[in-house]
């Protein structure tokens, strides 16, 4: 989906629109998505040599800036970016297509990121998880420190998307109690 979809959605809602750039050369897409009305733009650490400069450019445009990590990417490189990010997205599947199975190995990564954020007084930075999210894996991710959950196939491939969303919400509410 491109900037035109964001632009169309912006006409229909006042909700913030979060764009996850799962592309090569993300810097080419920052301005078009900003102009379309994106609130947050997230790029993949692996997609650029200079993520800090792109994150700063996103913020200079007035958008929140997020960084995403693929499953095989460690968290070592996050340290120098902590002042420049508004969210950290942990891919819990390998990028490519919907409907993949959640990778439990990413739970430890979330815990390590949460510790890193806490240690650096960046509790304001949410950990976002994307991939294989359902009621069970969302609770596991929440226990590991995640606060935002991207649940595509669980909702949109369901015969009853409203009920699927409700079940996910209820599972997370039970976790919070």
GROMACS .gro file of C-alpha atoms in nm:
model
  177
    1UNK     CA    1   0.000   0.000   0.000
    2UNK     CA    2   0.133   0.338  -0.090
    3UNK     CA    3   0.088   0.703   0.003
    4UNK     CA    4  -0.242   0.723  -0.185
    5UNK     CA    5  -0.399   0.475   0.059
    6UNK     CA    6  -0.275   0.682   0.355
    7UNK     CA    7  -0.412   0.996   0.192
    8UNK     CA    8  -0.752   0.829   0.141
    9UNK     CA    9  -0.759   0.702   0.500
   10UNK     CA   10  -0.666   1.047   0.631
   11UNK     CA   11  -0.987   1.182   0.474
   12UNK     CA   12  -1.189   0.922   0.669
   13UNK     CA   13  -1.037   0.943   1.017
   14UNK     CA   14  -0.867   1.163   1.270
   15UNK     CA   15  -0.686   0.861   1.414
   16UNK     CA   16  -0.307   0.862   1.382
   17UNK     CA   17  -0.184   0.666   1.081
   18UNK     CA   18   0.121   0.448   1.139
   19UNK     CA   19   0.322   0.358   0.828
   20UNK     CA   20   0.560   0.062   0.839
   21UNK     CA   21   0.803   0.095   0.548
   22UNK     CA   22   0.904  -0.260   0.465
   23UNK     CA   23   1.100  -0.140   0.162
   24UNK     CA   24   1.450  -0.089   0.030
   25UNK     CA   25   1.564   0.272   0.021
   26UNK     CA   26   1.311   0.394   0.279
   27UNK     CA   27   1.444   0.749   0.254
   28UNK     CA   28   1.273   0.778  -0.088
   29UNK     CA   29   0.934   0.724   0.079
   30UNK     CA   30   0.954   0.953   0.382
   31UNK     CA   31   0.832   1.271   0.213
   32UNK     CA   32   0.546   1.108   0.014
   33UNK     CA   33   0.408   0.936   0.325
   34UNK     CA   34   0.448   1.252   0.533
   35UNK     CA   35   0.258   1.454   0.271
   36UNK     CA   36  -0.010   1.184   0.263
   37UNK     CA   37  -0.073   1.232   0.636
   38UNK     CA   38   0.131   0.968   0.819
   39UNK     CA   39   0.163   1.024   1.193
   40UNK     CA   40   0.441   0.770   1.252
   41UNK     CA   41   0.684   0.630   0.997
   42UNK     CA   42   0.881   0.317   1.082
   43UNK     CA   43   1.175   0.195   0.877
   44UNK     CA   44   1.375  -0.126   0.896
   45UNK     CA   45   1.722  -0.108   1.045
   46UNK     CA   46   1.840  -0.348   0.773
   47UNK     CA   47   1.710  -0.132   0.487
   48UNK     CA   48   1.956   0.153   0.521
   49UNK     CA   49   2.317   0.223   0.605
   50UNK     CA   50   2.231   0.543   0.795
   51UNK     CA   51   1.914   0.488   0.998
   52UNK     CA   52   1.985   0.777   1.235
   53UNK     CA   53   1.979   1.038   0.960
   54UNK     CA   54   1.650   0.901   0.823
   55UNK     CA   55   1.494   0.890   1.171
   56UNK     CA   56   1.595   1.252   1.224
   57UNK     CA   57   1.450   1.349   0.887
   58UNK     CA   58   1.119   1.184   0.981
   59UNK     CA   59   1.111   1.377   1.308
   60UNK     CA   60   1.210   1.702   1.134
   61UNK     CA   61   0.898   1.663   0.920
   62UNK     CA   62   0.688   1.644   1.237
   63UNK     CA   63   0.620   1.270   1.233
   64UNK     CA   64   0.707   1.015   1.498
   65UNK     CA   65   0.998   0.794   1.394
   66UNK     CA   66   1.012   0.418   1.448
   67UNK     CA   67   1.279   0.159   1.384
   68UNK     CA   68   1.201  -0.205   1.303
   69UNK     CA   69   1.423  -0.507   1.359
   70UNK     CA   70   1.396  -0.829   1.162
   71UNK     CA   71   1.419  -1.155   1.361
   72UNK     CA   72   1.788  -1.212   1.280
   73UNK     CA   73   1.891  -0.858   1.377
   74UNK     CA   74   2.034  -0.807   1.724
   75UNK     CA   75   1.965  -0.508   1.946
   76UNK     CA   76   2.325  -0.385   1.972
   77UNK     CA   77   2.273  -0.113   1.712
   78UNK     CA   78   1.975   0.032   1.900
   79UNK     CA   79   2.192   0.193   2.168
   80UNK     CA   80   2.302   0.483   1.950
   81UNK     CA   81   1.947   0.537   1.817
   82UNK     CA   82   1.759   0.558   2.147
   83UNK     CA   83   1.740   0.939   2.145
   84UNK     CA   84   1.608   0.935   1.787
   85UNK     CA   85   1.320   0.685   1.808
   86UNK     CA   86   0.959   0.713   1.917
   87UNK     CA   87   0.894   0.337   1.886
   88UNK     CA   88   1.080   0.011   1.830
   89UNK     CA   89   0.910  -0.255   1.621
   90UNK     CA   90   1.013  -0.618   1.668
   91UNK     CA   91   0.930  -0.837   1.372
   92UNK     CA   92   0.809  -1.167   1.516
   93UNK     CA   93   0.808  -1.330   1.173
   94UNK     CA   94   1.042  -1.297   0.878
   95UNK     CA   95   0.916  -1.017   0.654
   96UNK     CA   96   0.738  -1.121   0.341
   97UNK     CA   97   0.380  -1.234   0.371
   98UNK     CA   98   0.091  -1.253   0.618
   99UNK     CA   99  -0.019  -1.559   0.809
  100UNK     CA  100   0.324  -1.672   0.930
  101UNK     CA  101   0.381  -1.836   1.266
  102UNK     CA  102   0.505  -1.624   1.557
  103UNK     CA  103   0.874  -1.679   1.640
  104UNK     CA  104   0.902  -1.731   2.019
  105UNK     CA  105   1.274  -1.649   1.999
  106UNK     CA  106   1.175  -1.284   1.965
  107UNK     CA  107   1.031  -1.273   2.319
  108UNK     CA  108   1.382  -1.256   2.463
  109UNK     CA  109   1.465  -0.973   2.222
  110UNK     CA  110   1.162  -0.778   2.351
  111UNK     CA  111   1.273  -0.830   2.710
  112UNK     CA  112   1.623  -0.708   2.627
  113UNK     CA  113   1.487  -0.403   2.447
  114UNK     CA  114   1.259  -0.321   2.741
  115UNK     CA  115   1.560  -0.345   2.976
  116UNK     CA  116   1.765  -0.123   2.743
  117UNK     CA  117   1.486   0.137   2.725
  118UNK     CA  118   1.434   0.136   3.102
  119UNK     CA  119   1.807   0.163   3.170
  120UNK     CA  120   1.825   0.466   2.938
  121UNK     CA  121   1.515   0.635   3.083
  122UNK     CA  122   1.315   0.585   2.762
  123UNK     CA  123   1.005   0.424   2.911
  124UNK     CA  124   0.808   0.650   2.673
  125UNK     CA  125   0.920   0.440   2.375
  126UNK     CA  126   0.671   0.160   2.308
  127UNK     CA  127   0.776  -0.180   2.181
  128UNK     CA  128   0.561  -0.276   1.885
  129UNK     CA  129   0.526  -0.638   1.768
  130UNK     CA  130   0.429  -0.743   1.418
  131UNK     CA  131   0.382  -1.097   1.291
  132UNK     CA  132   0.187  -1.400   1.405
  133UNK     CA  133  -0.005  -1.200   1.665
  134UNK     CA  134  -0.315  -1.366   1.809
  135UNK     CA  135  -0.467  -1.375   2.159
  136UNK     CA  136  -0.202  -1.616   2.290
  137UNK     CA  137   0.106  -1.459   2.131
  138UNK     CA  138  -0.009  -1.105   2.216
  139UNK     CA  139  -0.017  -1.196   2.584
  140UNK     CA  140   0.329  -1.356   2.559
  141UNK     CA  141   0.461  -1.042   2.387
  142UNK     CA  142   0.298  -0.818   2.649
  143UNK     CA  143   0.466  -1.021   2.924
  144UNK     CA  144   0.798  -0.962   2.742
  145UNK     CA  145   0.742  -0.585   2.734
  146UNK     CA  146   0.545  -0.513   2.416
  147UNK     CA  147   0.272  -0.249   2.427
  148UNK     CA  148   0.150  -0.222   2.065
  149UNK     CA  149   0.033  -0.523   1.864
  150UNK     CA  150  -0.007  -0.554   1.486
  151UNK     CA  151  -0.255  -0.833   1.419
  152UNK     CA  152  -0.323  -0.855   1.048
  153UNK     CA  153  -0.419  -1.212   0.958
  154UNK     CA  154  -0.574  -1.285   1.297
  155UNK     CA  155  -0.832  -1.016   1.230
  156UNK     CA  156  -0.862  -0.984   0.853
  157UNK     CA  157  -0.849  -1.356   0.771
  158UNK     CA  158  -1.114  -1.430   1.034
  159UNK     CA  159  -1.472  -1.512   0.939
  160UNK     CA  160  -1.571  -1.257   1.205
  161UNK     CA  161  -1.308  -0.979   1.225
  162UNK     CA  162  -1.495  -0.793   1.499
  163UNK     CA  163  -1.504  -1.101   1.721
  164UNK     CA  164  -1.136  -1.174   1.652
  165UNK     CA  165  -1.044  -0.820   1.756
  166UNK     CA  166  -1.259  -0.849   2.067
  167UNK     CA  167  -1.088  -1.176   2.168
  168UNK     CA  168  -0.746  -1.019   2.124
  169UNK     CA  169  -0.848  -0.716   2.330
  170UNK     CA  170  -0.998  -0.933   2.606
  171UNK     CA  171  -0.686  -1.151   2.627
  172UNK     CA  172  -0.470  -0.841   2.673
  173UNK     CA  173  -0.711  -0.698   2.931
  174UNK     CA  174  -0.691  -1.021   3.134
  175UNK     CA  175  -0.311  -0.997   3.114
  176UNK     CA  176  -0.319  -0.642   3.257
  177UNK     CA  177  -0.523  -0.746   3.560
   0.00000   0.00000   0.00000
